[in-house]
Short mmCIF file of C-alpha atoms in Angstrom, two decimals:
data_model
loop_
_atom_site.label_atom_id
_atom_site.label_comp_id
_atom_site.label_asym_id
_atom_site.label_seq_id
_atom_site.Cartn_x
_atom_site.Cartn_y
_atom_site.Cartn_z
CA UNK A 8 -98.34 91.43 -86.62
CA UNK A 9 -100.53 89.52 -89.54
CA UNK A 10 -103.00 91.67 -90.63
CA UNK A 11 -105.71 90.21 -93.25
CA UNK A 12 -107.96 92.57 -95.66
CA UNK A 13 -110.61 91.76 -98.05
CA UNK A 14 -111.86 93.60 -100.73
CA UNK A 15 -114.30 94.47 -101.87
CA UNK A 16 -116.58 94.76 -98.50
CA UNK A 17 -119.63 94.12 -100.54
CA UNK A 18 -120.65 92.85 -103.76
CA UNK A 19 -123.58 92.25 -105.66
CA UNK A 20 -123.99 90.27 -109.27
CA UNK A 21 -126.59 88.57 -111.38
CA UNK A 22 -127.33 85.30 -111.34
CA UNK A 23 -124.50 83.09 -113.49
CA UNK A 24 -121.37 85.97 -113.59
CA UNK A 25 -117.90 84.51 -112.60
CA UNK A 26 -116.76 86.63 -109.70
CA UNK A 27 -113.21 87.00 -108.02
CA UNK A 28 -112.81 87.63 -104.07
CA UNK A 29 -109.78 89.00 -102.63
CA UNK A 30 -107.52 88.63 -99.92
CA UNK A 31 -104.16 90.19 -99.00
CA UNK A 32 -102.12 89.50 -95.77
CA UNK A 33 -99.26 91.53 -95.08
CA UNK A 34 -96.74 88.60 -93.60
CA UNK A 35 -96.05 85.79 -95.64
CA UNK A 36 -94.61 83.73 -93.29
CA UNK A 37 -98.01 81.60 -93.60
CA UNK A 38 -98.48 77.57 -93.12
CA UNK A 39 -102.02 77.95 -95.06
CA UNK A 40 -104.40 79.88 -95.90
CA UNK A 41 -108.28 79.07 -95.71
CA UNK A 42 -111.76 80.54 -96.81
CA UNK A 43 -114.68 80.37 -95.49
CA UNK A 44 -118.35 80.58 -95.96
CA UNK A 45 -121.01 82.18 -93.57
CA UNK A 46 -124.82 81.90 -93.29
CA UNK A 47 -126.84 84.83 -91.65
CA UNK A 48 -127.37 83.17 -87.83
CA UNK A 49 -125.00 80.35 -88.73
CA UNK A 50 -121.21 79.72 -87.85
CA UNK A 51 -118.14 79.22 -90.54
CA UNK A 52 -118.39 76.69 -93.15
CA UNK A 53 -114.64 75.81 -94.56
CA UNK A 54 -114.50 75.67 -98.59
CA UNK A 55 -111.28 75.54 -99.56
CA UNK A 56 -107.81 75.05 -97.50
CA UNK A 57 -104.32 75.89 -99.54
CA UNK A 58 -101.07 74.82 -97.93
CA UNK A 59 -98.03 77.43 -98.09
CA UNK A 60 -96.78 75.39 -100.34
CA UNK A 61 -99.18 74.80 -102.40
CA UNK A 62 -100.55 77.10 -105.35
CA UNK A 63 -104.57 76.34 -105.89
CA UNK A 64 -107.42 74.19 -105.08
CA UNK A 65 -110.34 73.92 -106.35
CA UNK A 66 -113.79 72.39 -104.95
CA UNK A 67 -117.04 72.30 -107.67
CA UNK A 68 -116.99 76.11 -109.29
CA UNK A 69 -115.04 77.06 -106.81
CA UNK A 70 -111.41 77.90 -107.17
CA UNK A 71 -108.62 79.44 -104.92
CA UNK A 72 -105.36 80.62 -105.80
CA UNK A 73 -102.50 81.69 -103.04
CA UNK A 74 -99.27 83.72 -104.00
CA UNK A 75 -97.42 83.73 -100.57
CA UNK A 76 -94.75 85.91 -101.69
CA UNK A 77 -96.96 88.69 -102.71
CA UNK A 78 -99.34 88.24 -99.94
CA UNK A 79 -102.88 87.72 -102.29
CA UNK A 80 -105.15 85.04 -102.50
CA UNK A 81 -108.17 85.09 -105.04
CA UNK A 82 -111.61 82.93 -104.71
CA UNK A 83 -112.89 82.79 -108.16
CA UNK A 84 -116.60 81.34 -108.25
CA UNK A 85 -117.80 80.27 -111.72
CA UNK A 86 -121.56 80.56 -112.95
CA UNK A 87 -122.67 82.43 -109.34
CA UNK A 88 -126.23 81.03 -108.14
CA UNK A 89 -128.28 83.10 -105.57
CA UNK A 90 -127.60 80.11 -103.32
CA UNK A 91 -123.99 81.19 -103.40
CA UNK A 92 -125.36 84.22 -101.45
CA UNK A 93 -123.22 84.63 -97.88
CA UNK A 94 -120.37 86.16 -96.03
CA UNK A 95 -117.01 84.78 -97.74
CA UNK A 96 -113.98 84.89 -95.27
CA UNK A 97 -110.59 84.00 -95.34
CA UNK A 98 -108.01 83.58 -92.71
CA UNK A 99 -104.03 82.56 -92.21
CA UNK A 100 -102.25 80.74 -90.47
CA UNK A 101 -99.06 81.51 -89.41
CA UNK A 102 -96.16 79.38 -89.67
CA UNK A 103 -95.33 79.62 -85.65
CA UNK A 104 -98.76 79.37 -84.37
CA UNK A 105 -102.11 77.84 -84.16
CA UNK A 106 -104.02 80.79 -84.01
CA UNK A 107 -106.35 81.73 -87.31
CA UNK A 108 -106.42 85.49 -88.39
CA UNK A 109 -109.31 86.18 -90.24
CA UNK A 110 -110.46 89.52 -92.95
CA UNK A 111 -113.41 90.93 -92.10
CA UNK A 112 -115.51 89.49 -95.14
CA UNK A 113 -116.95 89.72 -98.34
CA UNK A 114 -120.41 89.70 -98.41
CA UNK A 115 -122.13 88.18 -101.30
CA UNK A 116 -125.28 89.10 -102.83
CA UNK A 117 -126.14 86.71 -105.98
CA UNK A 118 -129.23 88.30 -107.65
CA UNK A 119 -131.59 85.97 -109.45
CA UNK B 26 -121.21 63.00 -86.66
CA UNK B 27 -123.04 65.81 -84.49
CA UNK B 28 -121.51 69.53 -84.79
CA UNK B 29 -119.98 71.86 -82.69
CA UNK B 30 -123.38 72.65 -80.04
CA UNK B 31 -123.69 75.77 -78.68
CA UNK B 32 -126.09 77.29 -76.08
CA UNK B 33 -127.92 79.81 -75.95
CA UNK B 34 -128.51 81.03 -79.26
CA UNK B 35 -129.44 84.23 -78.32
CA UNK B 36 -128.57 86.41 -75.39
CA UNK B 37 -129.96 90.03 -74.39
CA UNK B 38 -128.26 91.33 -70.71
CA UNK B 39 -128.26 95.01 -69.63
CA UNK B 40 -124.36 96.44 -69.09
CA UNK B 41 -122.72 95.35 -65.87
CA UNK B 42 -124.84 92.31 -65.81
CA UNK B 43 -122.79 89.08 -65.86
CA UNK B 44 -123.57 86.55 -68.89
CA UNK B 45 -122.13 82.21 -69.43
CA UNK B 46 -122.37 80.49 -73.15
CA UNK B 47 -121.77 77.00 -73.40
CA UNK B 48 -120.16 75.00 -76.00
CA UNK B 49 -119.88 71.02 -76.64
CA UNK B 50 -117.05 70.24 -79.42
CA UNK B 51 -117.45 67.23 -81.52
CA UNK B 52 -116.70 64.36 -79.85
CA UNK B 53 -113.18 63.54 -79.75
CA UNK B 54 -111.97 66.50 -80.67
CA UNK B 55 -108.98 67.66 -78.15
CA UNK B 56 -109.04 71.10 -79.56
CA UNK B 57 -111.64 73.49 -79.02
CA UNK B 58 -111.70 77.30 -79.39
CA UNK B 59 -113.65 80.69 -78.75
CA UNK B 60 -113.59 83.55 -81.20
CA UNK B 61 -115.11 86.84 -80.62
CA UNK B 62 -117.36 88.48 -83.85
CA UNK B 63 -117.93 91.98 -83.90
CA UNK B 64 -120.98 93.13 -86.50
CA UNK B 65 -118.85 93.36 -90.04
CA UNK B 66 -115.17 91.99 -88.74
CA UNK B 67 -114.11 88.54 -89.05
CA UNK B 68 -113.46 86.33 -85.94
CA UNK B 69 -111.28 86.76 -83.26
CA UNK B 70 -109.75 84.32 -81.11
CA UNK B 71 -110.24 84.83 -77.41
CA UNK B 72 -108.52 81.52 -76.43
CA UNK B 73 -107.73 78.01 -77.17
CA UNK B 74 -108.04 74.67 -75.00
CA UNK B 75 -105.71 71.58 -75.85
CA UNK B 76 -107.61 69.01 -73.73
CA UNK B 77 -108.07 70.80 -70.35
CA UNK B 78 -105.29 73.12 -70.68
CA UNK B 79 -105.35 76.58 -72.09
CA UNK B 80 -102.74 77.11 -75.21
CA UNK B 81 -103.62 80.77 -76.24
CA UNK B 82 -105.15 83.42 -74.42
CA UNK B 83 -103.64 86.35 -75.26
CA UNK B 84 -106.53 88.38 -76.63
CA UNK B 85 -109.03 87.48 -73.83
CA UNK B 86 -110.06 90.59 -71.52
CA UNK B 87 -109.05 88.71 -68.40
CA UNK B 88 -110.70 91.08 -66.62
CA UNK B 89 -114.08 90.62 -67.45
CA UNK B 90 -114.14 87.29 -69.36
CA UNK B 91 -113.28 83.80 -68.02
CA UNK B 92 -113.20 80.33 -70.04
CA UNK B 93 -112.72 76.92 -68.72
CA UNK B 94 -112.79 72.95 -70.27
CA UNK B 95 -112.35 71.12 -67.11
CA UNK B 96 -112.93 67.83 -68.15
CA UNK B 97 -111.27 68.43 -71.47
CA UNK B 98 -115.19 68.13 -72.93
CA UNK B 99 -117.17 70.99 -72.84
CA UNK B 100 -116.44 74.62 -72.08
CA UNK B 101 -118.11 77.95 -70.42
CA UNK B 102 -117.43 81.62 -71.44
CA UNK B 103 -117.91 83.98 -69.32
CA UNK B 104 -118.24 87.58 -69.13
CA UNK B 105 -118.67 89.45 -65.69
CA UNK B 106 -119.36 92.72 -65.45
CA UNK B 107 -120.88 92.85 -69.35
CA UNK B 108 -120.05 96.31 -71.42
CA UNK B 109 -121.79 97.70 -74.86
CA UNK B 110 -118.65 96.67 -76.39
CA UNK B 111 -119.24 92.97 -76.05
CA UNK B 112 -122.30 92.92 -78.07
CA UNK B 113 -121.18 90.04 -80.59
CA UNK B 114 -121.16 86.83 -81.45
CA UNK B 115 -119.29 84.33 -79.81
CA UNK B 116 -118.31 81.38 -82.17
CA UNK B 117 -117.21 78.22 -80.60
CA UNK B 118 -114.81 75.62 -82.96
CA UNK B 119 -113.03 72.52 -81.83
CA UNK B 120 -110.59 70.31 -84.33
CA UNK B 121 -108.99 67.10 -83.61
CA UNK B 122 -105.58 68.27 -82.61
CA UNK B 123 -103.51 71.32 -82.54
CA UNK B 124 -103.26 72.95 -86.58
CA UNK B 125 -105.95 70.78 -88.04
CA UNK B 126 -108.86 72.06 -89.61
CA UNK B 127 -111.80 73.91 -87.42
CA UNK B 128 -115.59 73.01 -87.05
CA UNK B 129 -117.38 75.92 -86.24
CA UNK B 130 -120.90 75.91 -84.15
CA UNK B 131 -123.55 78.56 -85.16
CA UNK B 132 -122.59 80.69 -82.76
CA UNK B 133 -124.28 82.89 -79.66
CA UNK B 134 -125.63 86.36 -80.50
CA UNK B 135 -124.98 88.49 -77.17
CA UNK B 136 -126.84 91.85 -77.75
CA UNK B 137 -125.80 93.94 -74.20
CA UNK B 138 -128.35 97.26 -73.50
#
């Protein structure tokens, strides 16, 4: 059974540090992996997809990196604004299903 | 293009009381989708429509909750009798087809007392 964890829980930087996210999954029989933004009273915003076959994308400062056979993937966000402040979730995809298994979150505090 | 619409927004209902959220998917899309958030976990599916037909619906508590799409538009959640446990939010998604990318609605907050 795919399990999904992200650490840390919580985090909280000044305004304009670069900042890693992280995700493990424990089966890497994946077809993609994808993170996601949330907004207090608002639904799931996708950022960034990665096929299993692929290593990185990147979108504006943001940047993530998958390594399937280890399990990880990292969202690095360069010069953090307190816009950038939200709930940052990933989820997989498994490679014989549909269905999205998401972490529980990182949530984001950017401090001006 | 309109978003994933969702009604109501917010939703307070004392235990054993029964409770419906509604959810229009973008228009076109054949896939549509209910996840379950508990306060400080990510989402969890509760079951997936291709068109009118139900694909995945293995986590839903069958026997309290209900779902249907019958015109392959919209869909209806339902919970009957409600518990303390199902305090969450209930995020509606829909995609195009089967494994393409999700749009997510903003969700219903169900608070049950």
């Amino acid at each position: 059974k795919q399990e999904v964890t992200q650490i840390p829980a919580a985090l909280s930087v000044p305004e304009g540090e670069n900042l890693v996210l992280n995700c493990s999954f424990t089966d890497s029989a994946i077809y993609n992996l994808q993170w996601f933004r949330q907004d207090p009273g608002k639904g799931l915003t996708s950022l960034l997809l990665i096929q299993s076959s692929q290593r990185e994308q990147t979108s504006g400062r943001l940047n993530a990196s998958l390594d399937k056979s280890s399990g990880r993937s990292t969202l690095y966000i360069a010069a953090s604004q307190p816009g950038d402040s939200a709930t940052y979730l990933c989820a997989v995809r498994g490679d014989s299903s549909y269905k999205l298994i998401f972490g529980s979150g990182t949530r984001l505090l950017v401090r001006p | 293009e309109a978003g994933v619409a969702q009604s109501p927004r917010y939703k307070i209902i004392e235990k054993r009381q029964s409770v419906a959220f509604w959810c229009n998917p973008i228009s076109g899309h054949a896939t549509l989708y209910w996840y379950q958030q508990i306060l400080g976990q990510g989402p969890k599916l509760l079951i997936q429509f291709q068109n009118n037909g139900v694909v995945d619906d293995s986590q839903l508590p069958k026997d309290r909750f209900s779902a249907e799409r019958l015109k392959g538009v919209d869909s209806t959640l339902k919970i009957q009798p409600a518990k303390l446990e199902d305090s969450a939010v209930y995020l509606c998604a829909s995609s195009t087809d089967l494994g393409f990318g999700q749009y997510f609605g903003p969700g219903t907050r169900l608070t049950v007392t």
